Amino acid sequence: MSLSLIDLKRIIKAKNPNRYKHILGTFETATYLAKRHQVDEYKCQVAALLHDYAKNEQLNEMQELLKTLEPDLLNHSIELFHGPVGAYLIEKRFNIKDEDILNAIKYHVTGHPNMNEVAKVVYIADYIEPGRKHNVSIQRQLADISLDMGVISCSEGTMNFLNSINESIHPLTLKTYQTLLKHVGVETYEITKNNCKRH
Ligand code: DGI
Ligand code: FE
Ligand code: FE
């Protein structure tokens, strides 16, 4: 892969100028989290810049691709399509073969129970970047302490939001939450979360 971060930024800005502020916010937050938790900074940065690459692809073109890539996803919300479609297009168009980067992009919407540290950084950064309008202070505090707790808290926030608008929760979103919660320990998470709330 020979593209520099500067080249990538230029490409992303040109492809979807309206989303560029969110992309840069995600990039800065991913850089911060990568440093804080000693995760590969460059992989997190590339994945953060490209995570919403397919966000403005035509719906019918995404559906056509998903028929072979992931037909089951066609039964779920169209909001989920740009993750797997983005990972596919990025591999093809930028010749990026790095599985850490591709998986972080593929699973940035739902998460994945086996997501690695790069994917966790991008998943959290997308949710807590400075441009987000909803209240994410608890997610920011927990992500500072641990990436696992950050992911749990972001998926919890997403599920609460989806419940509030009567939207269905994808099995991967729920599985990510349950798996990491089990890993961290329900009690540890609840105690830490309640302590964060008091500050
Ligand atoms: O692309 P972004 O707007 O930056 O954010 P995103 O890719 O994390 O999420 C896009 C949308 O997907 C957001 O409105 C929430 C929604 N979403 C996330 N998880 C699920 C979901 N929608 C459904 N129906 N089910 C999910 O599990
Ligand atoms: Fe997205
Ligand atoms: Fe995003």
mmCIF file of C-alpha atoms and ligand atoms in Angstrom:
data_model
loop_
_atom_site.group_PDB
_atom_site.id
_atom_site.type_symbol
_atom_site.label_atom_id
_atom_site.label_comp_id
_atom_site.label_asym_id
_atom_site.label_seq_id
_atom_site.Cartn_x
_atom_site.Cartn_y
_atom_site.Cartn_z
ATOM 1 C CA MET A 1 0.000 0.000 0.000
ATOM 2 C CA SER A 2 1.653 3.190 -1.146
ATOM 3 C CA LEU A 3 -0.984 5.823 -0.341
ATOM 4 C CA SER A 4 -0.010 8.427 2.218
ATOM 5 C CA LEU A 5 -2.453 9.758 4.798
ATOM 6 C CA ILE A 6 -2.386 13.099 2.956
ATOM 7 C CA ASP A 7 -3.396 11.414 -0.332
ATOM 8 C CA LEU A 8 -6.157 9.511 1.440
ATOM 9 C CA LYS A 9 -7.513 12.668 3.047
ATOM 10 C CA ARG A 10 -7.658 14.376 -0.355
ATOM 11 C CA ILE A 11 -9.477 11.422 -1.922
ATOM 12 C CA ILE A 12 -11.980 11.157 0.925
ATOM 13 C CA LYS A 13 -12.688 14.898 0.936
ATOM 14 C CA ALA A 14 -13.355 14.868 -2.811
ATOM 15 C CA LYS A 15 -15.596 11.779 -2.644
ATOM 16 C CA ASN A 16 -17.867 13.018 0.119
ATOM 17 C CA PRO A 17 -17.234 16.651 1.144
ATOM 18 C CA ASN A 18 -20.297 16.694 3.419
ATOM 19 C CA ARG A 19 -18.904 13.943 5.600
ATOM 20 C CA TYR A 20 -15.332 15.200 5.732
ATOM 21 C CA LYS A 21 -15.688 16.908 9.115
ATOM 22 C CA HIS A 22 -16.959 13.644 10.652
ATOM 23 C CA ILE A 23 -14.135 11.713 8.965
ATOM 24 C CA LEU A 24 -11.478 14.066 10.319
ATOM 25 C CA GLY A 25 -13.048 13.926 13.789
ATOM 26 C CA THR A 26 -12.976 10.128 13.650
ATOM 27 C CA PHE A 27 -9.356 10.245 12.412
ATOM 28 C CA GLU A 28 -8.225 12.522 15.284
ATOM 29 C CA THR A 29 -10.087 10.463 17.895
ATOM 30 C CA ALA A 30 -8.735 7.178 16.497
ATOM 31 C CA THR A 31 -5.204 8.630 16.622
ATOM 32 C CA TYR A 32 -5.736 9.618 20.263
ATOM 33 C CA LEU A 33 -7.151 6.204 21.255
ATOM 34 C CA ALA A 34 -4.426 4.308 19.374
ATOM 35 C CA LYS A 35 -1.735 6.228 21.258
ATOM 36 C CA ARG A 36 -3.492 5.898 24.579
ATOM 37 C CA HIS A 37 -3.925 2.117 24.280
ATOM 38 C CA GLN A 38 -0.781 1.315 22.277
ATOM 39 C CA VAL A 39 -2.575 0.115 19.154
ATOM 40 C CA ASP A 40 -1.021 0.345 15.644
ATOM 41 C CA GLU A 41 -1.538 4.040 14.930
ATOM 42 C CA TYR A 42 -1.171 3.917 11.148
ATOM 43 C CA LYS A 43 -3.714 1.103 10.697
ATOM 44 C CA CYS A 44 -6.213 2.934 12.924
ATOM 45 C CA GLN A 45 -5.687 6.153 10.971
ATOM 46 C CA VAL A 46 -6.147 4.545 7.538
ATOM 47 C CA ALA A 47 -9.251 2.649 8.686
ATOM 48 C CA ALA A 48 -10.689 5.802 10.311
ATOM 49 C CA LEU A 49 -10.211 7.833 7.114
ATOM 50 C CA LEU A 50 -11.849 5.129 4.988
ATOM 51 C CA HIS A 51 -14.514 3.799 7.370
ATOM 52 C CA ASP A 52 -17.463 5.600 5.695
ATOM 53 C CA TYR A 53 -16.055 5.316 2.166
ATOM 54 C CA ALA A 54 -19.235 3.628 0.872
ATOM 55 C CA LYS A 55 -21.655 5.901 2.741
ATOM 56 C CA ASN A 56 -22.729 7.715 -0.428
ATOM 57 C CA GLU A 57 -22.748 4.737 -2.789
ATOM 58 C CA GLN A 58 -26.000 4.139 -4.701
ATOM 59 C CA LEU A 59 -28.370 1.869 -2.773
ATOM 60 C CA ASN A 60 -29.063 -0.385 -5.753
ATOM 61 C CA GLU A 61 -25.332 -0.808 -6.398
ATOM 62 C CA MET A 62 -24.727 -1.760 -2.771
ATOM 63 C CA GLN A 63 -27.611 -4.249 -2.908
ATOM 64 C CA GLU A 64 -26.173 -5.772 -6.073
ATOM 65 C CA LEU A 65 -22.745 -6.223 -4.427
ATOM 66 C CA LEU A 66 -24.251 -7.624 -1.223
ATOM 67 C CA LYS A 67 -26.058 -10.351 -3.169
ATOM 68 C CA THR A 68 -22.678 -12.058 -3.475
ATOM 69 C CA LEU A 69 -20.765 -10.510 -0.557
ATOM 70 C CA GLU A 70 -23.292 -10.947 2.232
ATOM 71 C CA PRO A 71 -26.819 -11.794 1.084
ATOM 72 C CA ASP A 72 -28.186 -12.086 4.635
ATOM 73 C CA LEU A 73 -27.485 -8.398 5.262
ATOM 74 C CA LEU A 74 -30.110 -7.514 2.624
ATOM 75 C CA ASN A 75 -32.774 -8.482 5.201
ATOM 76 C CA HIS A 76 -31.501 -5.807 7.585
ATOM 77 C CA SER A 77 -31.448 -2.004 7.734
ATOM 78 C CA ILE A 78 -29.825 -0.233 4.769
ATOM 79 C CA GLU A 79 -27.788 1.744 7.357
ATOM 80 C CA LEU A 80 -25.634 -1.358 7.783
ATOM 81 C CA PHE A 81 -24.712 -1.815 4.113
ATOM 82 C CA HIS A 82 -21.829 0.691 3.896
ATOM 83 C CA GLY A 83 -19.568 -1.320 6.257
ATOM 84 C CA PRO A 84 -19.074 -4.533 4.246
ATOM 85 C CA VAL A 85 -19.482 -2.732 0.889
ATOM 86 C CA GLY A 86 -16.859 -0.176 1.939
ATOM 87 C CA ALA A 87 -14.342 -2.865 2.920
ATOM 88 C CA TYR A 88 -14.881 -4.595 -0.456
ATOM 89 C CA LEU A 89 -14.497 -1.412 -2.515
ATOM 90 C CA ILE A 90 -11.428 -0.281 -0.597
ATOM 91 C CA GLU A 91 -9.637 -3.563 -1.198
ATOM 92 C CA LYS A 92 -10.449 -3.329 -4.893
ATOM 93 C CA ARG A 93 -9.851 0.381 -5.481
ATOM 94 C CA PHE A 94 -6.871 1.014 -3.186
ATOM 95 C CA ASN A 95 -5.364 -2.469 -3.204
ATOM 96 C CA ILE A 96 -5.404 -2.497 0.597
ATOM 97 C CA LYS A 97 -5.040 -6.108 1.721
ATOM 98 C CA ASP A 98 -4.454 -5.581 5.422
ATOM 99 C CA GLU A 99 -7.120 -7.628 7.244
ATOM 100 C CA ASP A 100 -6.979 -5.429 10.360
ATOM 101 C CA ILE A 101 -7.858 -2.350 8.297
ATOM 102 C CA LEU A 102 -10.472 -4.142 6.164
ATOM 103 C CA ASN A 103 -12.196 -5.745 9.177
ATOM 104 C CA ALA A 104 -12.242 -2.458 11.090
ATOM 105 C CA ILE A 105 -14.109 -0.891 8.151
ATOM 106 C CA LYS A 106 -16.346 -3.906 7.561
ATOM 107 C CA TYR A 107 -17.532 -4.054 11.174
ATOM 108 C CA HIS A 108 -17.510 -0.375 12.125
ATOM 109 C CA VAL A 109 -21.335 -0.202 12.215
ATOM 110 C CA THR A 110 -22.239 -3.357 14.136
ATOM 111 C CA GLY A 111 -18.958 -4.311 15.754
ATOM 112 C CA HIS A 112 -17.994 -7.993 15.896
ATOM 113 C CA PRO A 113 -17.546 -10.299 18.914
ATOM 114 C CA ASN A 114 -13.983 -11.110 17.772
ATOM 115 C CA MET A 115 -12.993 -7.612 16.700
ATOM 116 C CA ASN A 116 -9.348 -6.777 17.323
ATOM 117 C CA GLU A 117 -7.866 -3.641 18.861
ATOM 118 C CA VAL A 118 -7.728 -1.703 15.560
ATOM 119 C CA ALA A 119 -11.426 -2.406 14.959
ATOM 120 C CA LYS A 120 -12.281 -1.389 18.532
ATOM 121 C CA VAL A 121 -10.463 1.931 18.125
ATOM 122 C CA VAL A 122 -12.328 2.745 14.898
ATOM 123 C CA TYR A 123 -15.709 1.586 16.247
ATOM 124 C CA ILE A 124 -15.370 3.807 19.314
ATOM 125 C CA ALA A 125 -13.839 6.779 17.470
ATOM 126 C CA ASP A 126 -16.761 6.794 15.011
ATOM 127 C CA TYR A 127 -19.186 7.023 17.947
ATOM 128 C CA ILE A 128 -17.420 9.564 20.163
ATOM 129 C CA GLU A 129 -15.715 11.924 17.680
ATOM 130 C CA PRO A 130 -16.118 15.620 18.647
ATOM 131 C CA GLY A 131 -18.751 16.325 15.979
ATOM 132 C CA ARG A 132 -21.265 13.853 17.456
ATOM 133 C CA LYS A 133 -24.329 15.725 18.676
ATOM 134 C CA HIS A 134 -25.626 13.110 21.145
ATOM 135 C CA ASN A 135 -24.248 12.882 24.682
ATOM 136 C CA VAL A 136 -21.223 10.605 24.573
ATOM 137 C CA SER A 137 -19.389 11.704 27.725
ATOM 138 C CA ILE A 138 -19.783 8.301 29.423
ATOM 139 C CA GLN A 139 -18.463 6.530 26.294
ATOM 140 C CA ARG A 140 -15.483 8.927 26.177
ATOM 141 C CA GLN A 141 -14.622 8.291 29.821
ATOM 142 C CA LEU A 142 -14.908 4.521 29.521
ATOM 143 C CA ALA A 143 -12.883 4.425 26.280
ATOM 144 C CA ASP A 144 -10.101 6.251 28.105
ATOM 145 C CA ILE A 145 -9.991 3.477 30.688
ATOM 146 C CA SER A 146 -10.388 0.473 28.389
ATOM 147 C CA LEU A 147 -11.182 -0.213 24.726
ATOM 148 C CA ASP A 148 -13.430 -3.135 25.719
ATOM 149 C CA MET A 149 -15.487 -0.945 28.015
ATOM 150 C CA GLY A 150 -15.600 1.733 25.319
ATOM 151 C CA VAL A 151 -17.024 -0.750 22.803
ATOM 152 C CA ILE A 152 -19.545 -2.086 25.328
ATOM 153 C CA SER A 153 -20.713 1.419 26.154
ATOM 154 C CA CYS A 154 -20.984 2.474 22.487
ATOM 155 C CA SER A 155 -22.972 -0.647 21.550
ATOM 156 C CA GLU A 156 -25.170 -0.081 24.597
ATOM 157 C CA GLY A 157 -25.774 3.516 23.437
ATOM 158 C CA THR A 158 -26.556 2.314 19.914
ATOM 159 C CA MET A 159 -29.009 -0.321 21.159
ATOM 160 C CA ASN A 160 -30.769 2.199 23.422
ATOM 161 C CA PHE A 161 -31.071 4.561 20.458
ATOM 162 C CA LEU A 162 -32.387 1.817 18.176
ATOM 163 C CA ASN A 163 -34.935 0.750 20.809
ATOM 164 C CA SER A 164 -36.097 4.343 21.188
ATOM 165 C CA ILE A 165 -36.902 4.570 17.463
ATOM 166 C CA ASN A 166 -38.275 1.009 17.287
ATOM 167 C CA GLU A 167 -35.509 -0.122 14.947
ATOM 168 C CA SER A 168 -34.263 -3.716 15.007
ATOM 169 C CA ILE A 169 -30.866 -4.589 16.459
ATOM 170 C CA HIS A 170 -28.558 -6.607 14.214
ATOM 171 C CA PRO A 171 -27.392 -9.891 15.830
ATOM 172 C CA LEU A 172 -23.729 -8.768 15.543
ATOM 173 C CA THR A 173 -24.426 -5.592 17.543
ATOM 174 C CA LEU A 174 -25.982 -7.624 20.366
ATOM 175 C CA LYS A 175 -23.323 -10.358 20.190
ATOM 176 C CA THR A 176 -20.504 -7.780 20.354
ATOM 177 C CA TYR A 177 -22.057 -6.240 23.472
ATOM 178 C CA GLN A 178 -22.694 -9.594 25.180
ATOM 179 C CA THR A 179 -19.286 -11.094 24.349
ATOM 180 C CA LEU A 180 -17.224 -8.121 25.528
ATOM 181 C CA LEU A 181 -19.401 -7.671 28.606
ATOM 182 C CA LYS A 182 -18.736 -11.280 29.552
ATOM 183 C CA HIS A 183 -15.029 -10.739 28.911
ATOM 184 C CA VAL A 184 -14.793 -7.630 31.096
ATOM 185 C CA GLY A 185 -17.227 -8.877 33.727
ATOM 186 C CA VAL A 186 -20.705 -7.407 34.081
ATOM 187 C CA GLU A 187 -20.023 -6.190 37.597
ATOM 188 C CA THR A 188 -16.719 -4.499 36.708
ATOM 189 C CA TYR A 189 -18.400 -2.683 33.840
ATOM 190 C CA GLU A 190 -21.392 -1.525 35.909
ATOM 191 C CA ILE A 191 -19.208 -0.313 38.792
ATOM 192 C CA THR A 192 -16.850 1.576 36.457
ATOM 193 C CA LYS A 193 -19.763 3.070 34.523
ATOM 194 C CA ASN A 194 -21.462 4.279 37.705
ATOM 195 C CA ASN A 195 -18.217 5.801 38.980
ATOM 196 C CA CYS A 196 -17.734 7.641 35.674
ATOM 197 C CA LYS A 197 -21.279 9.039 35.850
ATOM 198 C CA ARG A 198 -20.535 10.800 39.135
ATOM 199 C CA HIS A 199 -17.714 12.945 37.719
HETATM 200 O O1 DGI B 1 -21.969 5.995 9.306
HETATM 201 P P1 DGI B 1 -22.106 6.811 10.564
HETATM 202 O O2 DGI B 1 -23.351 7.663 10.539
HETATM 203 O O3 DGI B 1 -20.893 7.612 10.887
HETATM 204 O O4 DGI B 1 -22.292 5.824 11.808
HETATM 205 P P2 DGI B 1 -22.440 4.226 11.856
HETATM 206 O O5 DGI B 1 -21.871 3.616 10.635
HETATM 207 O O6 DGI B 1 -21.872 3.767 13.157
HETATM 208 O O7 DGI B 1 -23.975 3.984 11.977
HETATM 209 C C1 DGI B 1 -24.882 4.246 10.940
HETATM 210 C C2 DGI B 1 -26.282 3.966 11.435
HETATM 211 O O8 DGI B 1 -26.433 2.568 11.665
HETATM 212 C C3 DGI B 1 -26.661 4.653 12.734
HETATM 213 O O9 DGI B 1 -27.826 5.451 12.497
HETATM 214 C C4 DGI B 1 -27.039 3.552 13.679
HETATM 215 C C5 DGI B 1 -27.296 2.395 12.761
HETATM 216 N N1 DGI B 1 -27.028 1.090 13.389
HETATM 217 C C6 DGI B 1 -25.944 0.696 14.110
HETATM 218 N N2 DGI B 1 -26.089 -0.563 14.559
HETATM 219 C C7 DGI B 1 -27.300 -0.975 14.117
HETATM 220 C C8 DGI B 1 -27.897 0.082 13.366
HETATM 221 N N3 DGI B 1 -29.115 -0.013 12.782
HETATM 222 C C9 DGI B 1 -29.795 -1.159 12.944
HETATM 223 N N4 DGI B 1 -31.002 -1.282 12.397
HETATM 224 N N5 DGI B 1 -29.276 -2.223 13.658
HETATM 225 C C10 DGI B 1 -28.048 -2.187 14.268
HETATM 226 O O10 DGI B 1 -27.640 -3.154 14.917
HETATM 227 FE FE FE B 2 -20.547 4.435 9.169
HETATM 228 FE FE FE B 3 -18.816 7.248 10.584
#
